[in-house]
Coordinates of C-alpha atoms in Angstrom, one line a residue:
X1 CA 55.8 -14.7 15.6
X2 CA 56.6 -18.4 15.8
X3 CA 55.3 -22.0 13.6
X4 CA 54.5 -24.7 14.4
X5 CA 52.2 -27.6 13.1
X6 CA 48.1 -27.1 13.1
X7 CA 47.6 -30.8 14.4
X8 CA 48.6 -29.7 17.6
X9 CA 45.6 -27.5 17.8
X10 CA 42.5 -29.7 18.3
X11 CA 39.9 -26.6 16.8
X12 CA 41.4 -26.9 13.2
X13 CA 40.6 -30.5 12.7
X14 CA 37.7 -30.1 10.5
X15 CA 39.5 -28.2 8.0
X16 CA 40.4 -30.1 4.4
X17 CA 44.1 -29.9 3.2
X18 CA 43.4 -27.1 0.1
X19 CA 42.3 -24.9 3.0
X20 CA 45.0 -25.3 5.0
X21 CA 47.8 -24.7 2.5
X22 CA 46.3 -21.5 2.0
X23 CA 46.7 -20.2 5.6
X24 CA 48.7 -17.5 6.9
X25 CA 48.5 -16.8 10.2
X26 CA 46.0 -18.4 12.6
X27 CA 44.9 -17.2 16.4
X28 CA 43.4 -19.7 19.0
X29 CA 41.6 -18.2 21.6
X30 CA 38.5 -17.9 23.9
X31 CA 37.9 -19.5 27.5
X32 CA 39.4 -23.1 26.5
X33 CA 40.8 -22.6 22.6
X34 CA 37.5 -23.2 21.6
X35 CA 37.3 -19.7 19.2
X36 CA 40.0 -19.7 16.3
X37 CA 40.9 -16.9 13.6
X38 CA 42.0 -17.1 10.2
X39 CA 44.2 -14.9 7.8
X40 CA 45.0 -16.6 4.7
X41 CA 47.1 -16.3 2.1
X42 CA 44.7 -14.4 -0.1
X43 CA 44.6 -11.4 2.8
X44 CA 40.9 -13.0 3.7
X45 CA 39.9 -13.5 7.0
X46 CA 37.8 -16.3 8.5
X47 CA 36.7 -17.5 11.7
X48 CA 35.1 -20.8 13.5
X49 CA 34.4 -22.2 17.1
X50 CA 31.9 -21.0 19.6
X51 CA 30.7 -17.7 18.7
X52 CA 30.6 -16.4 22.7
X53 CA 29.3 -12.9 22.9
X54 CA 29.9 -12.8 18.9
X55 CA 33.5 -13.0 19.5
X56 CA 33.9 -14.7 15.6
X57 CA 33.0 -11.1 14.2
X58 CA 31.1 -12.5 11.7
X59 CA 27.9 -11.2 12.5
X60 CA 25.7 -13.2 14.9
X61 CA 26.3 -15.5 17.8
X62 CA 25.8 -18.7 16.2
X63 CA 28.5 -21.5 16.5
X64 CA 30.4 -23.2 13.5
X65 CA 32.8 -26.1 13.5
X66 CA 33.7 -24.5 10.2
X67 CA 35.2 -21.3 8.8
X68 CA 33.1 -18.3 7.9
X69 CA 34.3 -14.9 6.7
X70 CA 35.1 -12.4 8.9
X71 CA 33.6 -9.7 5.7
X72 CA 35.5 -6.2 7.5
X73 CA 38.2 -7.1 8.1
X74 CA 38.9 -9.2 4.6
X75 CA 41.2 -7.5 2.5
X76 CA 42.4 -5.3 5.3
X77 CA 45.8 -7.0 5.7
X78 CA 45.3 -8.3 9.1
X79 CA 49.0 -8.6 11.0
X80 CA 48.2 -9.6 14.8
X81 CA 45.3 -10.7 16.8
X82 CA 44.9 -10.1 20.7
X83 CA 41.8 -11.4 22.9
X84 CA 40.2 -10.7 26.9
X85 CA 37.8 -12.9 28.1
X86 CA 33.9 -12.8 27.3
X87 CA 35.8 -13.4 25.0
X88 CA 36.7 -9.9 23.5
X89 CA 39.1 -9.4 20.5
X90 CA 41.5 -6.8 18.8
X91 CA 43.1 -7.2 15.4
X92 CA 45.9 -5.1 14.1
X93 CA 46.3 -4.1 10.4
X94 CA 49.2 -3.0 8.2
X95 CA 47.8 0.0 7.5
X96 CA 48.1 1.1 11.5
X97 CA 44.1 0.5 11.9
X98 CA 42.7 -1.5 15.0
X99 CA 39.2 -3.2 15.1
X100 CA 37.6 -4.4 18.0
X101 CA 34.4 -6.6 18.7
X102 CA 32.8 -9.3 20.9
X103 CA 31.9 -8.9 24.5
X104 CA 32.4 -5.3 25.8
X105 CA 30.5 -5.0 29.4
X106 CA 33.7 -3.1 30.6
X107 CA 34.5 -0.9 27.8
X108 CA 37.1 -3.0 26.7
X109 CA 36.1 -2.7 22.8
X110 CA 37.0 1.2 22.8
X111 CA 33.6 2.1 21.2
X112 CA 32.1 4.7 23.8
X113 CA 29.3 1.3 24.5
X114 CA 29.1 -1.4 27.3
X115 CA 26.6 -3.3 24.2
X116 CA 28.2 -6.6 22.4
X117 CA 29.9 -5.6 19.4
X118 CA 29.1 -8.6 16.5
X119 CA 31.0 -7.6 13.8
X120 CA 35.1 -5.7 13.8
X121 CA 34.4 -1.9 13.9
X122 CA 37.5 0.0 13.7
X123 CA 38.2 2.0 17.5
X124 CA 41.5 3.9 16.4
X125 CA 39.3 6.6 14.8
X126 CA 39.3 8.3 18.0
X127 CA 43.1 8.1 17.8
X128 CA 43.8 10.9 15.5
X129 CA 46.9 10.5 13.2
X130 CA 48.3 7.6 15.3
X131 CA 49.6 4.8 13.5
X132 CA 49.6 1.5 15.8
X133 CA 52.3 -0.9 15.6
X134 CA 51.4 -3.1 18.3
X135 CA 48.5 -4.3 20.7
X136 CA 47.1 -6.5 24.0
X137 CA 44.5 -7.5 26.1
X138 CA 44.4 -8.0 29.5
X139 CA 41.3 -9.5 30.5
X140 CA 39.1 -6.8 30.6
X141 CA 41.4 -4.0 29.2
X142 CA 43.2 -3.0 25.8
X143 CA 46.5 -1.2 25.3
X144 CA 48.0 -0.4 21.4
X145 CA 51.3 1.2 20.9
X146 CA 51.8 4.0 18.1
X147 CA 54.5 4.2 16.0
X148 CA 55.9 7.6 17.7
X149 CA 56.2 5.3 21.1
X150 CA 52.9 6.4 23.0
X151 CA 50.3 4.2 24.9
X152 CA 46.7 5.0 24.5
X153 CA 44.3 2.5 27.0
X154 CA 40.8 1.5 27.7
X155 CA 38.5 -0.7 29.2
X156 CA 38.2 -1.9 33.0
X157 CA 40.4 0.7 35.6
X158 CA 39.5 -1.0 38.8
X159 CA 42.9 -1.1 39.7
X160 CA 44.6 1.8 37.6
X161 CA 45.4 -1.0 34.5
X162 CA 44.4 2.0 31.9
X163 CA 47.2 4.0 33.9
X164 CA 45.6 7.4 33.9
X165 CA 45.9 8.3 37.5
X166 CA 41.9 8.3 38.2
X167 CA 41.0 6.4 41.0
X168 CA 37.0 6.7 40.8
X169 CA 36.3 5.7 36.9
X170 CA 36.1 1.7 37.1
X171 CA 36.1 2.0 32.9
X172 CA 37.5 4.0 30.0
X173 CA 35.2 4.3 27.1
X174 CA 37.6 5.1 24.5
X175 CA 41.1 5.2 24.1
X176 CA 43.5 7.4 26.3
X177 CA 46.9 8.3 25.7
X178 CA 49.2 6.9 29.3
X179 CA 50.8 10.1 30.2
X180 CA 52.7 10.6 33.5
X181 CA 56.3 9.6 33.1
X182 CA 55.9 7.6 30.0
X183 CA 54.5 10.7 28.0
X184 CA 58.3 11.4 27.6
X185 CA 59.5 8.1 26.9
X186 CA 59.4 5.8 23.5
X187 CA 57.4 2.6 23.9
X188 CA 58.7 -0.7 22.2
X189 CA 57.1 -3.4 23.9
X190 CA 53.3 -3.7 25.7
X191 CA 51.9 -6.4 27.3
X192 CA 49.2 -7.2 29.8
X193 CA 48.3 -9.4 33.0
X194 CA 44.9 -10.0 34.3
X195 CA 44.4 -6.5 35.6
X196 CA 48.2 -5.1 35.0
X197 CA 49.5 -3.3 32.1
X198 CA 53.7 -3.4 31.4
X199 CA 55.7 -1.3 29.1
X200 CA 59.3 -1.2 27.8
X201 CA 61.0 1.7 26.3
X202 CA 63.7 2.3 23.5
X203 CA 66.6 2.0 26.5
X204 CA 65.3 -1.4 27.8
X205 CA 63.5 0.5 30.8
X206 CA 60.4 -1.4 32.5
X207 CA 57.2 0.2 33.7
X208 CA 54.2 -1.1 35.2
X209 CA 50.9 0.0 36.6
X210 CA 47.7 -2.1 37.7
X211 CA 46.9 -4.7 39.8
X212 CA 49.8 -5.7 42.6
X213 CA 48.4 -7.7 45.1
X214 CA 51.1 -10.4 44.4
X215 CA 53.8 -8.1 43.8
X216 CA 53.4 -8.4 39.6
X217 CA 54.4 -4.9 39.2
X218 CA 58.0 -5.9 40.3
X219 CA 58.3 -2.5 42.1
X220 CA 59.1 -4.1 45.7
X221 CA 55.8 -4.3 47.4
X222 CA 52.0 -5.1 47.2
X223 CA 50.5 -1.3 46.4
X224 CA 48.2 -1.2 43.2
X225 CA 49.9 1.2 40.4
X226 CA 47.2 3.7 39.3
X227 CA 50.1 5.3 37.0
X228 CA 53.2 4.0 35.5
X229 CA 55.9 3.4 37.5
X230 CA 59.7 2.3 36.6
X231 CA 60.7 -1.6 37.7
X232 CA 63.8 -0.6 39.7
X233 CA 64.9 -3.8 40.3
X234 CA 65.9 -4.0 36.8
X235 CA 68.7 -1.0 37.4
X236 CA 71.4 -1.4 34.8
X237 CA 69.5 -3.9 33.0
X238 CA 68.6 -3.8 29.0
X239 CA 64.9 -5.5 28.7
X240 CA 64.5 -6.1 24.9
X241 CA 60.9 -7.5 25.7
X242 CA 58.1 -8.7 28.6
X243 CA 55.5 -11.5 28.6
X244 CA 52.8 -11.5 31.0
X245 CA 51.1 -14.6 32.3
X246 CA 47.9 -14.4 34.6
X247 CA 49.4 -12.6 37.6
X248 CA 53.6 -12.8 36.7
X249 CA 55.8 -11.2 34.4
X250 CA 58.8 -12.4 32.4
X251 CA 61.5 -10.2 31.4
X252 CA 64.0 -10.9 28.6
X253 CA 67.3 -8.8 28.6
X254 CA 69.2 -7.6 25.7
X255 CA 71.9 -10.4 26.4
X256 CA 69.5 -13.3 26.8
X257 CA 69.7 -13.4 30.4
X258 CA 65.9 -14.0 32.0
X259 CA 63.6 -12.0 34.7
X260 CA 60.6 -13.1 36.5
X261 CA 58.5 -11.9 39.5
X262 CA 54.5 -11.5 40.5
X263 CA 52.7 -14.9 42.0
X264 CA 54.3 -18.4 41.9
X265 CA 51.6 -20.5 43.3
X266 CA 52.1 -22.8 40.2
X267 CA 55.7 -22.1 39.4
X268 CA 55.7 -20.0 37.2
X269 CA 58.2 -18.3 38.0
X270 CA 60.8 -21.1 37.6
X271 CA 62.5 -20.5 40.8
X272 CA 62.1 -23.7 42.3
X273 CA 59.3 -23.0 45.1
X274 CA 56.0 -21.7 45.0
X275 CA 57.0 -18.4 47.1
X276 CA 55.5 -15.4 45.3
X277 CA 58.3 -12.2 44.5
X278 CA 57.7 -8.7 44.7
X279 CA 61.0 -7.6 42.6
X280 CA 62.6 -9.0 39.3
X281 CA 64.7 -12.3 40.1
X282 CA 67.2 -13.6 37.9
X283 CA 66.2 -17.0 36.6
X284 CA 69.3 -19.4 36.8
X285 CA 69.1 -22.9 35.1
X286 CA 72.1 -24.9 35.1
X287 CA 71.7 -26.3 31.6
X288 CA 70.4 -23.0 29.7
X289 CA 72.9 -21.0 27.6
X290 CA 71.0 -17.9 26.1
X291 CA 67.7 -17.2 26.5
X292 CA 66.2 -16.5 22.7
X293 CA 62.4 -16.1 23.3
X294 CA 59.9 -16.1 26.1
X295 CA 55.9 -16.6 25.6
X296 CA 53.1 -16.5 28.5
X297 CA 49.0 -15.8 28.1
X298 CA 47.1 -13.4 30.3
X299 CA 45.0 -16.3 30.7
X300 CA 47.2 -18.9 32.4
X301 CA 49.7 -19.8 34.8
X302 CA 52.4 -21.2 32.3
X303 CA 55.7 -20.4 31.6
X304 CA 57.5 -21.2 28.4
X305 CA 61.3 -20.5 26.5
X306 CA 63.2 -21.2 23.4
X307 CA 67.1 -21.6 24.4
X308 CA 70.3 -21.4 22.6
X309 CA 70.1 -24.9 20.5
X310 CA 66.1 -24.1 19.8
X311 CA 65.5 -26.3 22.8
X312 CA 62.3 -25.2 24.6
X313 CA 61.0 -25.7 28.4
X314 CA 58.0 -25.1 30.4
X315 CA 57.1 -24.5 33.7
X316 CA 54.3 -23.7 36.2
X317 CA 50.8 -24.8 35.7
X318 CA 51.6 -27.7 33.2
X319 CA 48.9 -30.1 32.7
X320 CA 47.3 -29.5 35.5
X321 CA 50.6 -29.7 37.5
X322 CA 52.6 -27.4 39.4
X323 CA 56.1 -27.6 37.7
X324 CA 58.7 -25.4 39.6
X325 CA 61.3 -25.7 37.6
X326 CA 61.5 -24.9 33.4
X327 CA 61.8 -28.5 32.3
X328 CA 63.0 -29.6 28.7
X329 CA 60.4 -30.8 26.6
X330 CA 60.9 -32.3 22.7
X331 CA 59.1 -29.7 21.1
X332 CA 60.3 -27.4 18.6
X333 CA 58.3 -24.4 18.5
X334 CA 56.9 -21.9 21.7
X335 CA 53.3 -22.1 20.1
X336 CA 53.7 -26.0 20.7
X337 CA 53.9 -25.4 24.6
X338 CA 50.4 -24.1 24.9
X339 CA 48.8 -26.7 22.5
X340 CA 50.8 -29.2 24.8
X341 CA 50.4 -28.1 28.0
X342 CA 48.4 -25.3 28.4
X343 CA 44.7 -26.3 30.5
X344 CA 43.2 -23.8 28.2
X345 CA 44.7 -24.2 24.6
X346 CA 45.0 -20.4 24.1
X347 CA 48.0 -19.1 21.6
X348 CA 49.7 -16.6 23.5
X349 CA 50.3 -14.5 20.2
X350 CA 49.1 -15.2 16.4
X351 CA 50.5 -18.3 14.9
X352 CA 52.6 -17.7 11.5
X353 CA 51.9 -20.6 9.1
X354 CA 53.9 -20.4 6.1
X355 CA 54.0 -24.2 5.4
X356 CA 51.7 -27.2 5.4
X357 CA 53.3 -30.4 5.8
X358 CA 51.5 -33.4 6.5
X359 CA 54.1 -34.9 7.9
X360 CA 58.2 -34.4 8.7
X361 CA 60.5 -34.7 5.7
X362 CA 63.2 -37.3 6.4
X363 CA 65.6 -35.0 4.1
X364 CA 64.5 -32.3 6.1
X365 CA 65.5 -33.3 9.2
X366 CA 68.9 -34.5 7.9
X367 CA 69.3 -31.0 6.7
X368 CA 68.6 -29.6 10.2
X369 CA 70.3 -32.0 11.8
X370 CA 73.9 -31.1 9.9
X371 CA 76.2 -28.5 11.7
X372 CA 74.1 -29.0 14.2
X373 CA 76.4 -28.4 17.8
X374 CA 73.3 -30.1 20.2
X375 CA 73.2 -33.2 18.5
X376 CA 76.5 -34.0 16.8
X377 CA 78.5 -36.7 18.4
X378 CA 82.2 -35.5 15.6
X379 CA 83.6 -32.4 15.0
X380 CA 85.8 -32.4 12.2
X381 CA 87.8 -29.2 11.8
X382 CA 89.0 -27.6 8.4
X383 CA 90.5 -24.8 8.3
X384 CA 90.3 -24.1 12.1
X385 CA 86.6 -23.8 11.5
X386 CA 84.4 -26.3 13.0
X387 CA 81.9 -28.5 11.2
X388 CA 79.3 -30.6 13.8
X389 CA 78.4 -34.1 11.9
X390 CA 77.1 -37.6 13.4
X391 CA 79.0 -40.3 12.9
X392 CA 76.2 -42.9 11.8
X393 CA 75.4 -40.7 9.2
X394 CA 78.7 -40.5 7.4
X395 CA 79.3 -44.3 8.0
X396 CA 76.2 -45.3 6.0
X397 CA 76.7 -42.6 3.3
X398 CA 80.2 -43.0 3.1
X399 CA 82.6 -45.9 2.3
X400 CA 85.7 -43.5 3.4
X401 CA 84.4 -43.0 6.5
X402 CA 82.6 -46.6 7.3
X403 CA 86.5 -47.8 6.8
X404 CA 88.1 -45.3 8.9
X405 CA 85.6 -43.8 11.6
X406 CA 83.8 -47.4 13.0
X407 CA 86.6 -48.5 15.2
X408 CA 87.8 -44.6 15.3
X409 CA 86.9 -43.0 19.3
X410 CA 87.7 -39.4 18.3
X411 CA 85.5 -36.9 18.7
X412 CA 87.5 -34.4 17.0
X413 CA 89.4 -34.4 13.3
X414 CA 91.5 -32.1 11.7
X415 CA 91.2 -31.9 7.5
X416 CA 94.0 -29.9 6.7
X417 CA 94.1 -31.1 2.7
X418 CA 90.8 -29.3 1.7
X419 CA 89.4 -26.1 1.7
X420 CA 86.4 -25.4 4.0
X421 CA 83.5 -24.3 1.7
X422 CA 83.8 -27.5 -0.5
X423 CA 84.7 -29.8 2.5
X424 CA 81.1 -28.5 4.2
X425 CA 79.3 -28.7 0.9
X426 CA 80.6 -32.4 0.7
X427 CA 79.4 -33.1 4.0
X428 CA 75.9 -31.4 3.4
X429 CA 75.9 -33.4 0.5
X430 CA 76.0 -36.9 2.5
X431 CA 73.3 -35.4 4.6
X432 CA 70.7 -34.2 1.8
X433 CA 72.1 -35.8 -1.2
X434 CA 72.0 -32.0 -2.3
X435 CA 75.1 -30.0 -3.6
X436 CA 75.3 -26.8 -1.9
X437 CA 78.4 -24.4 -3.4
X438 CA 79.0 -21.9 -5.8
X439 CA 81.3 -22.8 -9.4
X440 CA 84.7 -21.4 -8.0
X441 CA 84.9 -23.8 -5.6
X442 CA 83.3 -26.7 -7.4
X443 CA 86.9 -27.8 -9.2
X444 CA 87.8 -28.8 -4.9
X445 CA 84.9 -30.5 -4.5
X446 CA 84.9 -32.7 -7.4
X447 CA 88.8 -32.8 -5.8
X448 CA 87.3 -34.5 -2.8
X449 CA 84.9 -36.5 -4.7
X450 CA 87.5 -38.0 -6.4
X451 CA 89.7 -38.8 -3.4
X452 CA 87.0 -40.1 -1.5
X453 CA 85.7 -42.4 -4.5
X454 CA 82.3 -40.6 -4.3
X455 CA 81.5 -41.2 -7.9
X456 CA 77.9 -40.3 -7.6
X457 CA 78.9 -37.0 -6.7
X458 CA 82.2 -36.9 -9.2
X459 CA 79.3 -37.5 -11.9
X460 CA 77.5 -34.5 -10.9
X461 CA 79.7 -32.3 -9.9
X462 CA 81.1 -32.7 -13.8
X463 CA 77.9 -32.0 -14.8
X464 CA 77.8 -28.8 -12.6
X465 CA 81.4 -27.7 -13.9
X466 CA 80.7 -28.3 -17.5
X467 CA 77.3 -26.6 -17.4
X468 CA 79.6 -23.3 -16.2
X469 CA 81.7 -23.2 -19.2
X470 CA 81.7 -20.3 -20.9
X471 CA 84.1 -18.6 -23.3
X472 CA 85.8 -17.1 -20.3
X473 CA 85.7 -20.0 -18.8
X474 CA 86.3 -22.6 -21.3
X475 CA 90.4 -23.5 -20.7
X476 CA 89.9 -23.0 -17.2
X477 CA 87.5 -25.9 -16.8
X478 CA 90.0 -27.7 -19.8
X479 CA 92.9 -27.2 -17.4
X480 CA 90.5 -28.5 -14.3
X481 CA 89.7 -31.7 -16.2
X482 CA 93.4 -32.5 -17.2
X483 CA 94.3 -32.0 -13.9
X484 CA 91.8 -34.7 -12.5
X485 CA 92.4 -37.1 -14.9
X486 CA 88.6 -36.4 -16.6
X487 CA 89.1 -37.3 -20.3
X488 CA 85.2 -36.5 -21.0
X489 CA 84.9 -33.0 -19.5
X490 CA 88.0 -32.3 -21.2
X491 CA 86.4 -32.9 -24.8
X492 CA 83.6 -31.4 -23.7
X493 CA 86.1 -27.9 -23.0
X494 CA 88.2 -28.4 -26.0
X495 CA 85.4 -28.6 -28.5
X496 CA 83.6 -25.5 -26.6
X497 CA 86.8 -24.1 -27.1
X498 CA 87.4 -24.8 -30.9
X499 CA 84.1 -23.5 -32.2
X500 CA 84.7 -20.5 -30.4
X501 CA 88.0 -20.3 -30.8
X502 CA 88.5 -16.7 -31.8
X503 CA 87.0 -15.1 -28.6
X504 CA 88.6 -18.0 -26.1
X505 CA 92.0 -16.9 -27.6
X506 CA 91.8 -13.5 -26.6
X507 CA 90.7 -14.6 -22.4
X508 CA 92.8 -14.2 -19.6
X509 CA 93.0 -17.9 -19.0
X510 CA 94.4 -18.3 -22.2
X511 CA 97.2 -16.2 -21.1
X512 CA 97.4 -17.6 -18.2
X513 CA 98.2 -21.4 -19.5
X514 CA 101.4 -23.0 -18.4
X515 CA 104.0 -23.5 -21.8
X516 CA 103.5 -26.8 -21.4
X517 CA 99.5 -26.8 -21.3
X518 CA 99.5 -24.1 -23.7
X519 CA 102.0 -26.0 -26.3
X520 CA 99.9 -29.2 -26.3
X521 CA 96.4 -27.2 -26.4
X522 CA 97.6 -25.6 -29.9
X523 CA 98.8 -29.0 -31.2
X524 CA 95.9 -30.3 -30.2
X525 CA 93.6 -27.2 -32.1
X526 CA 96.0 -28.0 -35.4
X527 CA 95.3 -31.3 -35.4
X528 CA 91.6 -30.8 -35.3
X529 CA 92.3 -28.6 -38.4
X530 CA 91.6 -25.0 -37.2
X531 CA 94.4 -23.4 -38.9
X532 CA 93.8 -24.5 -42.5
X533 CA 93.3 -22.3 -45.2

């Protein structure tokens, strides 16, 4: 599951701000984005949009440009939505349960019924003792993995998607475990094209069955797959997880290294042409470094990744263009691709929404922007650990650094007078204004404070210190403040210190006081009178 930002998504305009910071998780789907679901934050479900073949579950076929309950499945802990067209949709609950509704002329609601299902009714009944973990649509046919790693199917078997072997039932009624090879295997991953069903097991083997005509079951030819059949192209390959688009697959390997095959007429593939492949191809782009998360939709011909650096890029049918390359967009989430550039506005998975902003945070994107690798134009190195900053940044923050880095051409410095922790807590705090860094190594940065004439930051990291004494801390912080010449946090120590004067004499870092310190600490106490009798 990904974020994003709801404005991208043109359905969810009509919703007030109170709503909207009470969402969990939304789905957008239907032929062109025009059905949405709800989960918020109170476990109740909602939905709004067009209502086609009662795909809203809420009970009728009427339209809303507003959200009404979905009343079944409220309260049922809704974790995932998946949808066909008609439109058709499954949700997935915590509890293992799946409930089906909306259009169901192929027996792709699981119910034993061709009829139009208006409200969720739950299909898994007929899975005895199978908790589901996961589910997809294709567009007429529904796969849901169990928590022991087996596939049950249903819905549309024109050209073996279900997987069952049987070559003259066009439909499955209700669910059916996919046996053949994959009966000994574990299932992790499911997805589905069009008309094609694809499976990865617990040893990052591929399988496919379905619809081939343009080679989307990656087994080297054009032959429909009425069973499950291993991707041998992918020999000595870990796939962690698959994404199918309308008629090609994407393949992600355990080491971030990218697969793709089935049609390219659009580009989907990323290859650079628009030649379709029968067998897994390695996608090579000169500027990627690992490949973190892949997303496609049944229902188009788009391509989309997340790369080391959270960059994301697109390909194939792109706004109505045929893109042959992935191309680097300035987006920041997956989700954001298909609201982008997607013709039909469909979320390839359920959209996560943990936080409604109405708009960016500057202090936010300062504090994404620090250590930041992509965008940093100075590394300075402490400790031989590296810390990515941007000059501008510490010149306008920073007097030390307007006087020494504005005619400096470096792109690298060594601090070898501080510690690390406190020098990246410093540099955090010119970014956010925040102090990030636990009490033992506060003393160094109110040390760097101090030699960089930060006295904002001298002020409060006293504060901090002084709000840490304790009784076993009380001459440590006194020896602190001597140290750095801070008259008022030493008062602050030695009074703490006389009033509890008893229990502070008896701590190790009384013990552990130089003679010196120790000597004028005890003159000190006498004069303040704590030995009279």
């Amino acid at each position: 599951m990904s974020t994003s930002n709801l404005k991208n998504w043109p359905i969810f305009s009509f919703l007030d701000s109170d709503f909207i910071s009470n969402i969990h998780m939304v789905f957008v789907y239907g032929d062109l984005g025009n059905e949405a679901l709800i989960v918020t934050k109170d476990k109740m479900v909602y939905a709004l949009g067009n209502n086609t073949s009662g795909c809203l579950g809420i009970g009728d076929t009427n339209s809303t440009l507003y959200p009404r309950k979905v009343e079944e499945l409220c309260n049922q802990n809704v974790t995932m939505f998946t949808h066909g067209i008609g439109p058709y949709v499954l949700a997935l609950t915590e509890e293992g349960k799946v409930y089906s509704w909306g259009c169901n002329a192929r027996n792709q609601l699981g119910n034993s019924s061709t009829d139009p299902c208006l409200r969720p009714t739950c299909v898994t009944k007929n899975i005895s003792c199978k908790f589901i973990v996961s589910i997809a649509c294709g567009s007429r046919h529904s796969l849901v993995l169990s928590s022991d790693g087996n596939v049950f199917a249903w819905g549309e078997n024109t050209y073996g998607q279900v997987g069952n072997g049987d070559t003259t039932n066009v439909t499955v009624c209700t669910p059916k475990m996919v046996n053949n090879v994959l009966s000994s295997k574990r299932v992790v991953c499911i997805s589905c094209c069009h008309l094609s069903s694809v499976a990865v097991t617990d040893k990052g083997e591929v399988y496919s069955w379905g619809q081939n005509n343009v080679g989307q079951l990656g087994n080297g030819n054009t032959i429909n797959g009425y069973v499950p059949s291993k991707v041998a192209g992918l020999a000595g390959v870990e796939i962690e997880k698959v994404v199918c688009g309308c008629l090609h697959v994407l393949a992600l390997s355990n080491k971030g290294v990218l697969y793709v095959w089935g049609e390219n007429c659009f580009g989907q593939l990323g290859i650079g042409n628009n030649i379709s492949i029968c067998s897994p191809k390695k996608l090579i782009v000169k500027d990627w470094a690992n490949v973190l998360d892949i997303a496609a939709s049944h229902c188009s011909h788009m391509s989309a990744a997340m790369v080391e650096g959270s960059e994301i890029y697109v390909w194939g049918e792109c706004l109505g263009q045929r893109i042959t390359v992935p191309t680097l967009t300035n987006l920041r989430y997956l989700h954001d691709a298909f609201a982008r550039y997607a013709l039909d506005n469909i979320m390839p998975q359920p959209l996560v929404y943990d936080g409604y902003q109405e708009d960016v945070n500057v202090i936010d994107c300062f504090r994404e922007a620090f250590d930041d690798n992509t965008t940093s134009d100075l590394v300075i190195e402490v400790q031989e650990q590296c810390i990515y900053v941007h000059k501008a940044v510490l010149i306008i923050r920073c007097e030390y650094f307007r006087k020494n880095l504005i005619a400096n051409n470096q792109s690298v410095i060594k601090e070898e007078e501080f510690l690390y922790d406190a020098y990246r807590a410093f540099l955090k705090y010119l970014y956010t204004d925040e102090i990030d860094l636990d009490q033992d190594h506060m003393a160094e940065l109110l040390k760097i404070a101090i030699a960089y004439s930060e006295n904002e930051l001298r002020k409060r990291c006293i504060l901090n210190i002084q709000e840490s004494v304790t009784v076993k801390r009380a001459l440590l912080v006194y020896n602190i403040a001597i140290e750095y010449n801070e008259p008022e946090l030493e008062e602050y120590c030695f009074k703490y210190a006389l009033n509890h004067m008893s229990a502070v004499v008896l701590t190790e870092s009384f013990t552990k006081l130089n003679e010196h310190m120790m000597k004028s600490f005890i003159i000190k106490v006498a004069q303040a009178g704590a030995f009279r009798t």
